[in-house]
Short mmCIF file of C-alpha atoms in Angstrom, two decimals:
data_model
loop_
_atom_site.label_atom_id
_atom_site.label_comp_id
_atom_site.label_asym_id
_atom_site.label_seq_id
_atom_site.Cartn_x
_atom_site.Cartn_y
_atom_site.Cartn_z
CA MET W 8 -155.09 176.38 145.42
CA LYS W 9 -152.62 177.46 142.75
CA ILE W 10 -149.06 178.43 143.63
CA ALA W 11 -146.51 179.65 141.10
CA THR W 12 -142.96 180.88 140.71
CA TRP W 13 -141.73 183.38 138.14
CA ASN W 14 -138.44 185.18 137.58
CA VAL W 15 -139.86 188.36 136.05
CA ASN W 16 -136.47 189.98 135.31
CA SER W 17 -137.54 193.45 136.53
CA LEU W 18 -140.99 193.80 138.01
CA ARG W 19 -141.44 197.47 137.18
CA ALA W 20 -140.52 196.87 133.53
CA ARG W 21 -143.07 194.05 133.34
CA ALA W 22 -145.78 195.28 135.70
CA ASP W 23 -148.48 195.23 132.99
CA ARG W 24 -147.58 191.69 131.97
CA VAL W 25 -147.53 190.48 135.59
CA GLU W 26 -150.93 192.03 136.26
CA ALA W 27 -152.43 190.51 133.11
CA TRP W 28 -150.91 187.12 133.90
CA LEU W 29 -152.26 187.08 137.45
CA GLU W 30 -155.72 187.85 136.15
CA ARG W 31 -155.50 185.22 133.42
CA SER W 32 -153.91 182.46 135.52
CA ASP W 33 -156.15 182.85 138.59
CA CYS W 34 -153.07 182.17 140.71
CA ASP W 35 -153.41 182.31 144.50
CA VAL W 36 -149.75 182.64 145.48
CA LEU W 37 -146.90 183.91 143.31
CA ALA W 38 -143.23 183.69 144.30
CA ILE W 39 -141.33 186.34 142.33
CA GLN W 40 -137.62 186.65 141.64
CA GLU W 41 -135.47 189.43 140.20
CA THR W 42 -137.82 192.25 141.12
CA LYS W 43 -134.81 194.55 140.66
CA CYS W 44 -136.15 197.28 142.92
CA LYS W 45 -136.07 198.62 146.45
CA ASP W 46 -139.07 198.59 148.75
CA GLU W 47 -139.67 202.29 148.11
CA ASN W 48 -140.11 201.84 144.35
CA PHE W 49 -141.83 198.44 144.44
CA PRO W 50 -145.21 198.56 142.62
CA TRP W 51 -147.32 197.82 145.71
CA GLU W 52 -150.46 199.22 144.08
CA LEU W 53 -150.37 196.57 141.34
CA PHE W 54 -151.05 193.84 143.89
CA GLU W 55 -153.31 195.87 146.15
CA ARG W 56 -155.83 196.57 143.40
CA MET W 57 -155.96 192.84 142.67
CA ASP W 58 -156.50 191.98 146.35
CA TYR W 59 -153.11 190.36 146.88
CA GLU W 60 -151.06 190.88 150.00
CA VAL W 61 -147.39 191.14 149.13
CA ALA W 62 -144.05 190.95 150.94
CA HIS W 63 -140.91 192.17 149.20
CA PHE W 64 -137.19 192.05 149.93
CA GLY W 65 -134.94 194.23 147.77
CA PHE W 66 -131.96 196.53 148.21
CA SER W 67 -131.16 197.81 144.72
CA GLN W 68 -131.61 197.32 140.98
CA TRP W 69 -130.22 193.77 141.37
CA ASN W 70 -131.81 190.60 142.70
CA GLY W 71 -134.97 191.13 144.76
CA VAL W 72 -137.62 188.58 145.76
CA ALA W 73 -141.29 188.80 146.69
CA ILE W 74 -144.35 186.73 147.56
CA ALA W 75 -147.85 187.82 146.55
CA SER W 76 -150.81 185.99 148.09
CA ARG W 77 -154.57 186.32 148.14
CA VAL W 78 -154.95 183.47 150.67
CA GLY W 79 -153.04 184.97 153.57
CA LEU W 80 -149.48 186.11 154.17
CA GLU W 81 -148.05 185.46 157.62
CA ASP W 82 -144.71 185.09 159.40
CA VAL W 83 -142.62 186.80 156.74
CA GLU W 84 -138.88 186.10 156.88
CA ARG W 85 -136.34 188.00 154.81
CA THR W 86 -133.38 185.62 154.36
CA PHE W 87 -133.21 182.15 155.84
CA PRO W 88 -131.14 181.54 159.01
CA GLY W 89 -127.42 181.75 158.33
CA GLN W 90 -127.87 182.81 154.71
CA PRO W 91 -124.35 183.46 153.36
CA THR W 92 -123.21 186.92 152.39
CA PHE W 93 -121.05 187.90 149.43
CA GLY W 94 -118.37 190.50 148.81
CA LYS W 95 -116.11 190.72 145.77
CA GLY W 96 -112.70 189.46 146.76
CA GLY W 97 -114.10 188.76 150.21
CA VAL W 98 -114.21 192.52 150.93
CA ASN W 99 -117.21 194.02 152.73
CA PRO W 100 -119.50 190.99 152.39
CA GLU W 101 -123.16 191.97 152.29
CA GLN W 102 -126.47 190.17 152.42
CA GLU W 103 -128.18 189.87 149.03
CA ALA W 104 -131.95 189.95 148.53
CA ARG W 105 -132.33 186.36 147.37
CA ALA W 106 -134.76 184.65 149.76
CA ILE W 107 -138.08 185.52 151.36
CA GLY W 108 -140.47 183.18 153.14
CA ALA W 109 -144.11 183.48 154.22
CA THR W 110 -146.96 181.19 155.24
CA CYS W 111 -149.88 181.26 152.81
CA ASN W 112 -152.95 179.27 153.78
CA GLY W 113 -150.86 176.74 155.68
CA VAL W 114 -148.10 176.43 153.07
CA ARG W 115 -144.66 177.76 153.95
CA VAL W 116 -143.57 179.37 150.68
CA TRP W 117 -139.98 180.40 149.99
CA SER W 118 -139.25 182.58 146.96
CA LEU W 119 -135.62 181.82 146.08
CA TYR W 120 -133.19 183.39 143.66
CA VAL W 121 -130.18 181.10 143.89
CA PRO W 122 -126.87 182.82 143.05
CA ASN W 123 -125.50 182.33 139.55
CA GLY W 124 -122.05 180.76 139.70
CA ARG W 125 -121.06 182.85 136.63
CA ALA W 126 -118.08 180.61 135.80
CA LEU W 127 -116.65 177.40 137.19
CA ASP W 128 -113.60 179.24 138.53
CA ASP W 129 -115.42 182.41 139.61
CA GLU W 130 -115.67 183.29 143.30
CA HIS W 131 -119.45 183.32 142.91
CA MET W 132 -119.37 179.52 142.52
CA PRO W 133 -118.29 178.64 146.10
CA TYR W 134 -120.75 181.31 147.28
CA LYS W 135 -123.53 179.58 145.31
CA LEU W 136 -122.66 176.16 146.73
CA GLU W 137 -122.44 177.47 150.31
CA TRP W 138 -125.76 179.28 149.84
CA LEU W 139 -127.47 176.07 148.69
CA ASP W 140 -125.87 173.96 151.41
CA THR W 141 -127.06 176.36 154.11
CA LEU W 142 -130.57 176.40 152.66
CA LYS W 143 -130.59 172.60 152.55
CA ALA W 144 -129.51 172.40 156.19
CA ASN W 145 -132.39 174.68 157.12
CA ALA W 146 -134.86 172.67 155.04
CA GLU W 147 -133.78 169.46 156.78
CA ALA W 148 -134.19 171.12 160.17
CA TRP W 149 -137.69 172.35 159.29
CA LEU W 150 -138.76 168.81 158.42
CA ASP W 151 -137.03 167.34 161.47
CA THR W 152 -139.03 169.74 163.62
CA ASP W 153 -142.30 169.01 161.80
CA PRO W 154 -142.34 166.09 159.33
CA ALA W 155 -145.87 167.10 158.30
CA ALA W 156 -144.84 170.64 157.38
CA GLN W 157 -146.04 171.86 153.99
CA ILE W 158 -143.04 173.65 152.49
CA ALA W 159 -142.47 174.92 148.95
CA LEU W 160 -138.93 175.91 147.95
CA MET W 161 -139.75 177.82 144.78
CA GLY W 162 -137.79 179.90 142.36
CA ASP W 163 -134.89 180.26 139.99
CA TRP W 164 -132.32 177.67 141.09
CA ASN W 165 -129.77 178.48 138.35
CA ILE W 166 -129.12 174.74 138.02
CA ALA W 167 -130.09 172.26 135.30
CA PRO W 168 -129.98 169.01 137.32
CA GLN W 169 -130.45 166.60 134.38
CA ASP W 170 -128.89 166.47 130.91
CA ASP W 171 -132.24 166.97 129.21
CA ASP W 172 -132.72 170.19 131.19
CA VAL W 173 -130.56 171.98 128.59
CA TRP W 174 -130.91 171.99 124.82
CA ASP W 175 -127.44 170.54 124.21
CA ILE W 176 -125.50 169.09 127.12
CA ASP W 177 -122.41 168.55 124.96
CA PHE W 178 -122.31 172.28 124.20
CA PHE W 179 -122.43 173.12 127.91
CA ILE W 180 -119.70 170.64 128.80
CA GLU W 181 -117.41 171.58 125.91
CA GLU W 182 -117.75 175.28 126.74
CA GLY W 183 -117.18 174.63 130.44
CA LEU W 184 -120.40 176.38 131.41
CA THR W 185 -122.08 176.57 134.79
CA HIS W 186 -125.51 175.20 135.76
CA VAL W 187 -124.58 171.62 134.76
CA SER W 188 -121.39 171.01 136.75
CA ALA W 189 -121.16 168.08 139.13
CA PRO W 190 -120.95 170.23 142.30
CA GLU W 191 -124.01 172.27 141.31
CA ARG W 192 -126.03 169.18 140.48
CA ALA W 193 -124.97 167.51 143.71
CA ALA W 194 -126.16 170.59 145.62
CA PHE W 195 -129.55 170.33 143.92
CA HIS W 196 -129.91 166.58 144.44
CA ALA W 197 -129.10 167.07 148.14
CA PHE W 198 -132.59 168.54 148.51
CA GLU W 199 -134.07 165.37 147.04
CA GLU W 200 -132.04 163.36 149.54
CA ALA W 201 -133.55 165.61 152.22
CA SER W 202 -137.05 164.46 151.07
CA PHE W 203 -137.95 167.43 148.86
CA THR W 204 -139.48 166.58 145.47
CA ASP W 205 -139.50 168.36 142.12
CA VAL W 206 -143.28 168.18 141.71
CA VAL W 207 -143.38 169.68 138.21
CA ARG W 208 -141.13 167.28 136.30
CA PRO W 209 -143.35 164.16 136.58
CA LEU W 210 -146.21 166.08 134.99
CA ASN W 211 -144.00 167.82 132.41
CA PRO W 212 -141.38 165.25 131.33
CA GLY W 213 -138.47 166.27 129.07
CA PRO W 214 -136.53 166.63 126.93
CA GLY W 215 -137.39 170.01 125.44
CA VAL W 216 -139.39 171.21 128.45
CA TYR W 217 -137.74 174.42 129.61
CA THR W 218 -138.43 177.40 131.85
CA TYR W 219 -135.74 179.82 130.60
CA TRP W 220 -134.53 180.99 127.19
CA ASP W 221 -131.71 183.54 126.87
CA TYR W 222 -132.55 186.73 124.99
CA LYS W 223 -129.36 186.30 122.97
CA GLN W 224 -128.90 184.31 119.75
CA LEU W 225 -132.66 183.76 119.25
CA ARG W 226 -132.70 181.01 121.86
CA PHE W 227 -136.49 181.05 122.24
CA PRO W 228 -137.51 180.61 118.59
CA LYS W 229 -134.73 178.03 118.23
CA LYS W 230 -136.17 176.15 121.24
CA GLU W 231 -132.78 176.33 122.94
CA GLY W 232 -133.81 176.63 126.55
CA MET W 233 -133.02 175.42 130.04
CA ARG W 234 -135.11 174.07 132.90
CA ILE W 235 -133.81 175.98 135.92
CA ASP W 236 -136.98 177.10 137.73
CA PHE W 237 -138.38 174.58 140.20
CA VAL W 238 -140.96 173.94 142.89
CA MET W 239 -139.37 171.61 145.43
CA ALA W 240 -142.03 170.36 147.84
CA SER W 241 -141.91 168.66 151.22
CA PRO W 242 -143.60 165.24 151.41
CA ALA W 243 -146.85 166.60 152.89
CA LEU W 244 -147.13 169.27 150.21
CA ALA W 245 -146.11 166.96 147.36
CA SER W 246 -148.98 164.66 148.28
CA ARG W 247 -151.43 167.49 147.51
CA VAL W 248 -150.21 168.18 143.97
CA THR W 249 -152.88 167.57 141.32
CA GLY W 250 -151.38 169.40 138.38
CA ALA W 251 -148.42 171.43 137.15
CA VAL W 252 -147.68 173.48 134.05
CA ILE W 253 -144.92 175.65 132.62
CA ASP W 254 -146.59 178.65 130.96
CA ARG W 255 -144.40 178.83 127.87
CA GLU W 256 -146.82 181.24 126.18
CA GLU W 257 -145.82 183.96 128.63
CA ARG W 258 -142.28 183.92 127.20
CA LYS W 259 -143.67 185.13 123.86
CA GLY W 260 -144.19 188.67 122.65
CA LYS W 261 -142.73 192.09 123.27
CA GLY W 262 -141.42 192.78 126.74
CA ALA W 263 -141.45 189.19 127.97
CA SER W 264 -139.23 187.97 130.78
CA ASP W 265 -136.61 185.41 129.76
CA HIS W 266 -138.26 182.99 132.23
CA ALA W 267 -141.72 181.41 132.07
CA PRO W 268 -144.03 181.05 135.08
CA VAL W 269 -144.23 177.60 136.66
CA ILE W 270 -147.62 176.77 138.21
CA VAL W 271 -148.58 173.99 140.62
CA GLU W 272 -152.15 173.08 141.57
CA LEU W 273 -152.89 171.74 145.04
CA ALA W 274 -155.86 169.80 146.33
CA ASP W 275 -157.77 171.35 149.22
#
């Protein structure tokens, strides 16, 4: 079975590319982030004609997550328990469409779009850290309940947990940028301490192995990227991994997302 995660940066704008990629990749389950649409304008027909079931969670032209599966789609959850809300200045906090879970052929898949901290002193940063801490607490509880559970926490984590996950760590530190700060990295590593494993890195070692390249300043042709998209697997699921690849080719060409798909192959 092949499972994958991909921040498509607007599903409707890239529907043709997503359809072509699904056909080419022969992927069984795809966790999607940044659909940027509501349920009523989600391109359901794209997946239906390719025999994928799909669950979507979206409120507006921002955020949005989905799971498409051709091996079953059961027990859909929109948000994880206690998922934090956000409101600018603490006013009218609302739930954002950043997490959706479903069971696909025995694997509990979560498509996650972790909040971007924006700046080290921005109010989005404590929101991001609280969001991750709450998710981690849930993940620990799921494993406590069933240590043999097959769980995939997949998506755009908006964190580069190691120095070689960015093209120039000195640049990030000197500019005081997010994604590489100690609190963000600690929040990521907390999942490893909770027995979840980055199953892609061992098969795609860095440096220079990225999943995201900003549209600005010719980052992609300059090979100035970041590794911020991950598949974090529970022990039972990690033991099934036979292969993993970052599809860098999909970042090329007109109309590409700024993220590349990340694919993991599982033994039966």
